[in-house]
Each structure stands twice: as C-alpha cells, then as structure tokens.
Amino acid sequence: MNLIELERSLRQLRLGGMATVLETRLRQAQSEAMAPIDLIASLVTDELTRRSDRLLERRRKQAAFRDPQKSLDNFDFNFNPKMNRSLVFDLATSTFIGKREDALFLGPGGTGKSHLAQAIGQAAIQQGYRVIYRETHVLLDDLAEAVAEGTRKEFMESLTAVPLLIIDDFGMRKLPLTAAEDLLEIIMRRYERASTLLTSNRPVEDWGKLLGDVAAVTALLDRILHHGHVLKCGPRSWRTKTAISGGATE
C-alpha cells in the first residue's frame, strides 16, 4: 500500500486527522529516527486534536452566539469596578451547570450583560457542555415557528435537554401575548434539570407589567432564583461612553 492509498484508507475509516498529517509525520519519523510507537502516538494525538477542534467548532455553531468573539479576556472589568467579578469567574468554571443552577444578570443596557453571558457560554463549551444562545424575542419567534410547523414538542424537548440555555436581552423588545406562559414553561421544564442564564435590562419589579401576567412572572422568578446566582451589572454603559467619546472627537 503506497502513501496515497494509505491516506485514502484513513479517510474511509474517518481518520481525517491522521490522513492530513501522515506525509509530514512520516518525514519527521525519517529525519528524527522516530520509534514506531512514537510515530503512532503522534498520529493518534493529531486525530484526537482534530476531532476535539471540530467538536468545539460544531458546538459554537449550534450555540449561535450573536457575538462569538466575546470572551472574559476582552471584557474590561475596570469600567464597572463594583461588579462581582468573583461571581463571574465562578460561573465561567461551569460548576453551576454541573449543579443545575441558574443565573440572572441585571443592569442597564450597555453594561456588559450580553458580553459576559456569551463569554460564560463559550467557557462552558470549552469544558464540554452544549449551549444554546438566543435573544428572548428570537427564542419566542423560534417557538412560534415550531408551533406553526407542528414541531413544538420536539423544540421544547431540545430546549429542555441542553445543559446551558442563555436567554439574552429580556425586556429589550415588545414580546407576544403568550410570552409569559411560554417563558414560564421553558423555565419550569429546565428547573433543577439544566441551567438557564437570563439577562435583562429591566428590574424584576417591572417584569409583571412587561409580560402582563404577574402570577406567571412570580412563578418564573421563584424557580430562577431558587438555585440562582444574581449578577448586577452597571451602572455605567459602554455604548453611552463610546457614543459620547465619538461625538467629542468629531
């Protein structure tokens, strides 16, 4: 079997990571007088690395982050120094996901809630968890579409099963009349089964008026906060600062 045939066979066996680097590794083995077991170990490591990278990339695509570049590394904690950064880093360890706990990020617009939520989601994927990210209105639109297509049951089951569901920007847009019932059902299905991270620019006291159903909101908050971590963001807004700075330079 020559090199081309061996590469083809490796790909047929779904060992594309090995096939891609096979020629390079063989040259390395010849130049370094590499022992056969070391050559095999290198090829196996290449395959495992490729599979791990592809899995991470697939899970990032499945999460559908709005801003996939957001991370803790590019978040400026000094802008709002009173923020509980210890809690942020605790959440980034994903321990709360293993415990099936929830999190609620509150604060005015532009204070970093979405950035931190997505950064924590990215960290969860790195640690082997599946994540779904949706802005609140998009999540409810997806649910409405599933109802129209007759796939509501399957859609709700997929939401229930994912270890971390991030529901972002609650309160930013007007929501449908069924929003209170739909959100409560999602939270109830996930309660003590999986972790939900919810961000909102509205204080919880306004949620009843926002959704038009005080009873549903009370039940929703009761479950979110029972095993929940609350992060208060702000008060300073990055977007306001940027707008003011931009105006000053014009």
PDB file of C-alpha atoms in Angstrom, residues 84-235:
ATOM      1  CA  ASN A  84     -18.831  40.991  41.351  1.00  0.00           C
ATOM      2  CA  ARG A  85     -16.017  39.625  39.214  1.00  0.00           C
ATOM      3  CA  SER A  86     -15.525  36.698  41.599  1.00  0.00           C
ATOM      4  CA  LEU A  87     -19.029  35.501  40.724  1.00  0.00           C
ATOM      5  CA  VAL A  88     -18.321  35.942  37.010  1.00  0.00           C
ATOM      6  CA  PHE A  89     -15.246  33.733  37.167  1.00  0.00           C
ATOM      7  CA  ASP A  90     -17.050  31.185  39.340  1.00  0.00           C
ATOM      8  CA  LEU A  91     -19.757  30.925  36.671  1.00  0.00           C
ATOM      9  CA  ALA A  92     -17.074  30.614  33.989  1.00  0.00           C
ATOM     10  CA  THR A  93     -15.831  27.420  35.668  1.00  0.00           C
ATOM     11  CA  SER A  94     -19.228  25.894  34.724  1.00  0.00           C
ATOM     12  CA  THR A  95     -19.618  24.455  38.220  1.00  0.00           C
ATOM     13  CA  PHE A  96     -23.138  25.896  38.318  1.00  0.00           C
ATOM     14  CA  ILE A  97     -24.018  23.886  35.201  1.00  0.00           C
ATOM     15  CA  GLY A  98     -22.914  20.672  36.860  1.00  0.00           C
ATOM     16  CA  LYS A  99     -25.137  21.570  39.822  1.00  0.00           C
ATOM     17  CA  ARG A 100     -28.053  22.528  37.501  1.00  0.00           C
ATOM     18  CA  GLU A 101     -28.186  26.017  38.959  1.00  0.00           C
ATOM     19  CA  ASP A 102     -29.321  29.181  37.196  1.00  0.00           C
ATOM     20  CA  ALA A 103     -28.057  32.743  36.797  1.00  0.00           C
ATOM     21  CA  LEU A 104     -29.686  36.133  36.339  1.00  0.00           C
ATOM     22  CA  PHE A 105     -27.778  39.168  35.036  1.00  0.00           C
ATOM     23  CA  LEU A 106     -29.460  42.525  35.673  1.00  0.00           C
ATOM     24  CA  GLY A 107     -28.470  46.048  34.691  1.00  0.00           C
ATOM     25  CA  PRO A 108     -28.990  48.906  32.239  1.00  0.00           C
ATOM     26  CA  GLY A 109     -28.247  48.462  28.564  1.00  0.00           C
ATOM     27  CA  GLY A 110     -24.601  48.526  27.565  1.00  0.00           C
ATOM     28  CA  THR A 111     -23.208  47.390  30.906  1.00  0.00           C
ATOM     29  CA  GLY A 112     -21.792  44.067  29.716  1.00  0.00           C
ATOM     30  CA  LYS A 113     -24.567  41.554  30.440  1.00  0.00           C
ATOM     31  CA  SER A 114     -24.645  40.038  26.966  1.00  0.00           C
ATOM     32  CA  HIS A 115     -20.854  40.055  26.703  1.00  0.00           C
ATOM     33  CA  LEU A 116     -20.481  38.158  29.972  1.00  0.00           C
ATOM     34  CA  ALA A 117     -23.322  35.752  29.202  1.00  0.00           C
ATOM     35  CA  GLN A 118     -21.762  34.792  25.883  1.00  0.00           C
ATOM     36  CA  ALA A 119     -18.289  34.579  27.424  1.00  0.00           C
ATOM     37  CA  ILE A 120     -19.609  32.164  30.044  1.00  0.00           C
ATOM     38  CA  GLY A 121     -21.300  30.195  27.278  1.00  0.00           C
ATOM     39  CA  GLN A 122     -18.012  29.980  25.384  1.00  0.00           C
ATOM     40  CA  ALA A 123     -16.254  28.794  28.541  1.00  0.00           C
ATOM     41  CA  ALA A 124     -18.940  26.126  29.044  1.00  0.00           C
ATOM     42  CA  ILE A 125     -18.362  24.795  25.519  1.00  0.00           C
ATOM     43  CA  GLN A 126     -14.618  24.614  26.188  1.00  0.00           C
ATOM     44  CA  GLN A 127     -15.440  22.478  29.231  1.00  0.00           C
ATOM     45  CA  GLY A 128     -17.541  20.038  27.244  1.00  0.00           C
ATOM     46  CA  TYR A 129     -21.081  21.382  27.670  1.00  0.00           C
ATOM     47  CA  ARG A 130     -23.604  22.037  24.917  1.00  0.00           C
ATOM     48  CA  VAL A 131     -25.026  25.554  24.887  1.00  0.00           C
ATOM     49  CA  ILE A 132     -27.895  27.336  23.154  1.00  0.00           C
ATOM     50  CA  TYR A 133     -27.878  31.134  22.997  1.00  0.00           C
ATOM     51  CA  ARG A 134     -30.960  33.096  21.954  1.00  0.00           C
ATOM     52  CA  GLU A 135     -32.153  36.637  22.391  1.00  0.00           C
ATOM     53  CA  THR A 136     -35.543  36.486  24.087  1.00  0.00           C
ATOM     54  CA  HIS A 137     -37.573  37.624  21.094  1.00  0.00           C
ATOM     55  CA  VAL A 138     -35.713  35.209  18.794  1.00  0.00           C
ATOM     56  CA  LEU A 139     -36.367  32.298  21.158  1.00  0.00           C
ATOM     57  CA  LEU A 140     -40.092  33.086  21.208  1.00  0.00           C
ATOM     58  CA  ASP A 141     -40.143  33.525  17.430  1.00  0.00           C
ATOM     59  CA  ASP A 142     -38.490  30.113  17.077  1.00  0.00           C
ATOM     60  CA  LEU A 143     -41.122  28.627  19.360  1.00  0.00           C
ATOM     61  CA  ALA A 144     -43.943  30.233  17.362  1.00  0.00           C
ATOM     62  CA  GLU A 145     -42.416  28.836  14.177  1.00  0.00           C
ATOM     63  CA  ALA A 146     -42.228  25.370  15.732  1.00  0.00           C
ATOM     64  CA  VAL A 147     -45.913  25.613  16.675  1.00  0.00           C
ATOM     65  CA  ALA A 148     -46.799  26.577  13.095  1.00  0.00           C
ATOM     66  CA  GLU A 149     -44.776  23.646  11.731  1.00  0.00           C
ATOM     67  CA  GLY A 150     -46.207  21.155  14.216  1.00  0.00           C
ATOM     68  CA  THR A 151     -42.845  20.543  15.898  1.00  0.00           C
ATOM     69  CA  ARG A 152     -43.450  22.293  19.209  1.00  0.00           C
ATOM     70  CA  LYS A 153     -42.925  19.130  21.270  1.00  0.00           C
ATOM     71  CA  GLU A 154     -39.559  18.401  19.656  1.00  0.00           C
ATOM     72  CA  PHE A 155     -38.487  22.036  20.003  1.00  0.00           C
ATOM     73  CA  MET A 156     -39.326  22.153  23.709  1.00  0.00           C
ATOM     74  CA  GLU A 157     -37.550  18.847  24.285  1.00  0.00           C
ATOM     75  CA  SER A 158     -34.408  20.203  22.623  1.00  0.00           C
ATOM     76  CA  LEU A 159     -34.515  23.262  24.882  1.00  0.00           C
ATOM     77  CA  THR A 160     -35.039  21.102  27.944  1.00  0.00           C
ATOM     78  CA  ALA A 161     -32.098  18.822  27.152  1.00  0.00           C
ATOM     79  CA  VAL A 162     -29.341  21.384  26.536  1.00  0.00           C
ATOM     80  CA  PRO A 163     -27.135  21.810  29.649  1.00  0.00           C
ATOM     81  CA  LEU A 164     -26.975  25.637  29.351  1.00  0.00           C
ATOM     82  CA  LEU A 165     -29.649  27.823  27.799  1.00  0.00           C
ATOM     83  CA  ILE A 166     -28.810  31.538  27.582  1.00  0.00           C
ATOM     84  CA  ILE A 167     -31.850  33.798  27.176  1.00  0.00           C
ATOM     85  CA  ASP A 168     -30.486  37.251  26.443  1.00  0.00           C
ATOM     86  CA  ASP A 169     -31.918  40.779  26.377  1.00  0.00           C
ATOM     87  CA  PHE A 170     -35.203  40.124  28.162  1.00  0.00           C
ATOM     88  CA  GLY A 171     -37.109  43.410  28.194  1.00  0.00           C
ATOM     89  CA  MET A 172     -35.409  44.928  25.167  1.00  0.00           C
ATOM     90  CA  ARG A 173     -38.308  44.359  22.751  1.00  0.00           C
ATOM     91  CA  LYS A 174     -42.054  44.029  22.878  1.00  0.00           C
ATOM     92  CA  LEU A 175     -42.971  40.366  23.266  1.00  0.00           C
ATOM     93  CA  PRO A 176     -46.007  38.379  22.082  1.00  0.00           C
ATOM     94  CA  LEU A 177     -49.043  37.941  24.306  1.00  0.00           C
ATOM     95  CA  THR A 178     -48.074  34.337  25.026  1.00  0.00           C
ATOM     96  CA  ALA A 179     -44.571  35.290  26.205  1.00  0.00           C
ATOM     97  CA  ALA A 180     -45.267  34.876  29.920  1.00  0.00           C
ATOM     98  CA  GLU A 181     -46.708  31.377  29.530  1.00  0.00           C
ATOM     99  CA  ASP A 182     -44.045  30.290  27.052  1.00  0.00           C
ATOM    100  CA  LEU A 183     -41.114  31.522  29.137  1.00  0.00           C
ATOM    101  CA  LEU A 184     -42.578  30.007  32.287  1.00  0.00           C
ATOM    102  CA  GLU A 185     -42.956  26.643  30.563  1.00  0.00           C
ATOM    103  CA  ILE A 186     -39.352  26.731  29.382  1.00  0.00           C
ATOM    104  CA  ILE A 187     -38.078  27.625  32.841  1.00  0.00           C
ATOM    105  CA  MET A 188     -40.285  25.027  34.541  1.00  0.00           C
ATOM    106  CA  ARG A 189     -39.135  22.282  32.183  1.00  0.00           C
ATOM    107  CA  ARG A 190     -35.500  23.126  32.901  1.00  0.00           C
ATOM    108  CA  TYR A 191     -35.879  23.758  36.641  1.00  0.00           C
ATOM    109  CA  GLU A 192     -33.409  21.554  38.561  1.00  0.00           C
ATOM    110  CA  ARG A 193     -32.727  19.609  35.332  1.00  0.00           C
ATOM    111  CA  ALA A 194     -30.463  22.036  33.461  1.00  0.00           C
ATOM    112  CA  SER A 195     -29.033  25.547  33.835  1.00  0.00           C
ATOM    113  CA  THR A 196     -30.562  28.726  32.449  1.00  0.00           C
ATOM    114  CA  LEU A 197     -28.786  32.084  32.251  1.00  0.00           C
ATOM    115  CA  LEU A 198     -31.159  35.014  31.761  1.00  0.00           C
ATOM    116  CA  THR A 199     -30.140  38.634  31.177  1.00  0.00           C
ATOM    117  CA  SER A 200     -32.427  41.654  31.471  1.00  0.00           C
ATOM    118  CA  ASN A 201     -32.141  45.426  31.379  1.00  0.00           C
ATOM    119  CA  ARG A 202     -35.370  45.747  33.370  1.00  0.00           C
ATOM    120  CA  PRO A 203     -35.631  45.392  37.158  1.00  0.00           C
ATOM    121  CA  VAL A 204     -37.597  42.331  38.212  1.00  0.00           C
ATOM    122  CA  GLU A 205     -40.283  44.609  39.677  1.00  0.00           C
ATOM    123  CA  ASP A 206     -41.214  45.608  36.112  1.00  0.00           C
ATOM    124  CA  TRP A 207     -41.495  42.103  34.720  1.00  0.00           C
ATOM    125  CA  GLY A 208     -45.131  41.599  35.663  1.00  0.00           C
ATOM    126  CA  LYS A 209     -46.178  44.725  33.803  1.00  0.00           C
ATOM    127  CA  LEU A 210     -43.859  43.893  30.912  1.00  0.00           C
ATOM    128  CA  LEU A 211     -45.368  40.438  30.395  1.00  0.00           C
ATOM    129  CA  GLY A 212     -48.868  41.267  31.576  1.00  0.00           C
ATOM    130  CA  ASP A 213     -49.005  38.257  33.902  1.00  0.00           C
ATOM    131  CA  VAL A 214     -47.821  38.812  37.462  1.00  0.00           C
ATOM    132  CA  ALA A 215     -48.587  35.239  38.540  1.00  0.00           C
ATOM    133  CA  ALA A 216     -46.507  33.711  35.743  1.00  0.00           C
ATOM    134  CA  VAL A 217     -43.627  36.101  36.416  1.00  0.00           C
ATOM    135  CA  THR A 218     -43.707  35.277  40.133  1.00  0.00           C
ATOM    136  CA  ALA A 219     -43.529  31.557  39.369  1.00  0.00           C
ATOM    137  CA  LEU A 220     -40.739  32.120  36.823  1.00  0.00           C
ATOM    138  CA  LEU A 221     -38.627  34.173  39.233  1.00  0.00           C
ATOM    139  CA  ASP A 222     -39.267  31.706  42.046  1.00  0.00           C
ATOM    140  CA  ARG A 223     -37.597  28.975  40.012  1.00  0.00           C
ATOM    141  CA  ILE A 224     -34.788  31.073  38.560  1.00  0.00           C
ATOM    142  CA  LEU A 225     -33.802  32.437  41.958  1.00  0.00           C
ATOM    143  CA  HIS A 226     -34.229  29.247  43.997  1.00  0.00           C
ATOM    144  CA  HIS A 227     -30.830  27.927  42.905  1.00  0.00           C
ATOM    145  CA  GLY A 228     -29.819  31.123  41.163  1.00  0.00           C
ATOM    146  CA  HIS A 229     -26.850  33.468  41.091  1.00  0.00           C
ATOM    147  CA  VAL A 230     -27.638  37.152  40.595  1.00  0.00           C
ATOM    148  CA  LEU A 231     -25.091  39.447  38.957  1.00  0.00           C
ATOM    149  CA  LYS A 232     -25.759  43.176  38.980  1.00  0.00           C
ATOM    150  CA  CYS A 233     -24.084  44.945  36.070  1.00  0.00           C
ATOM    151  CA  GLY A 234     -23.510  48.652  35.704  1.00  0.00           C
ATOM    152  CA  PRO A 235     -24.283  51.389  36.278  1.00  0.00           C
TER     153      PRO A 235
END
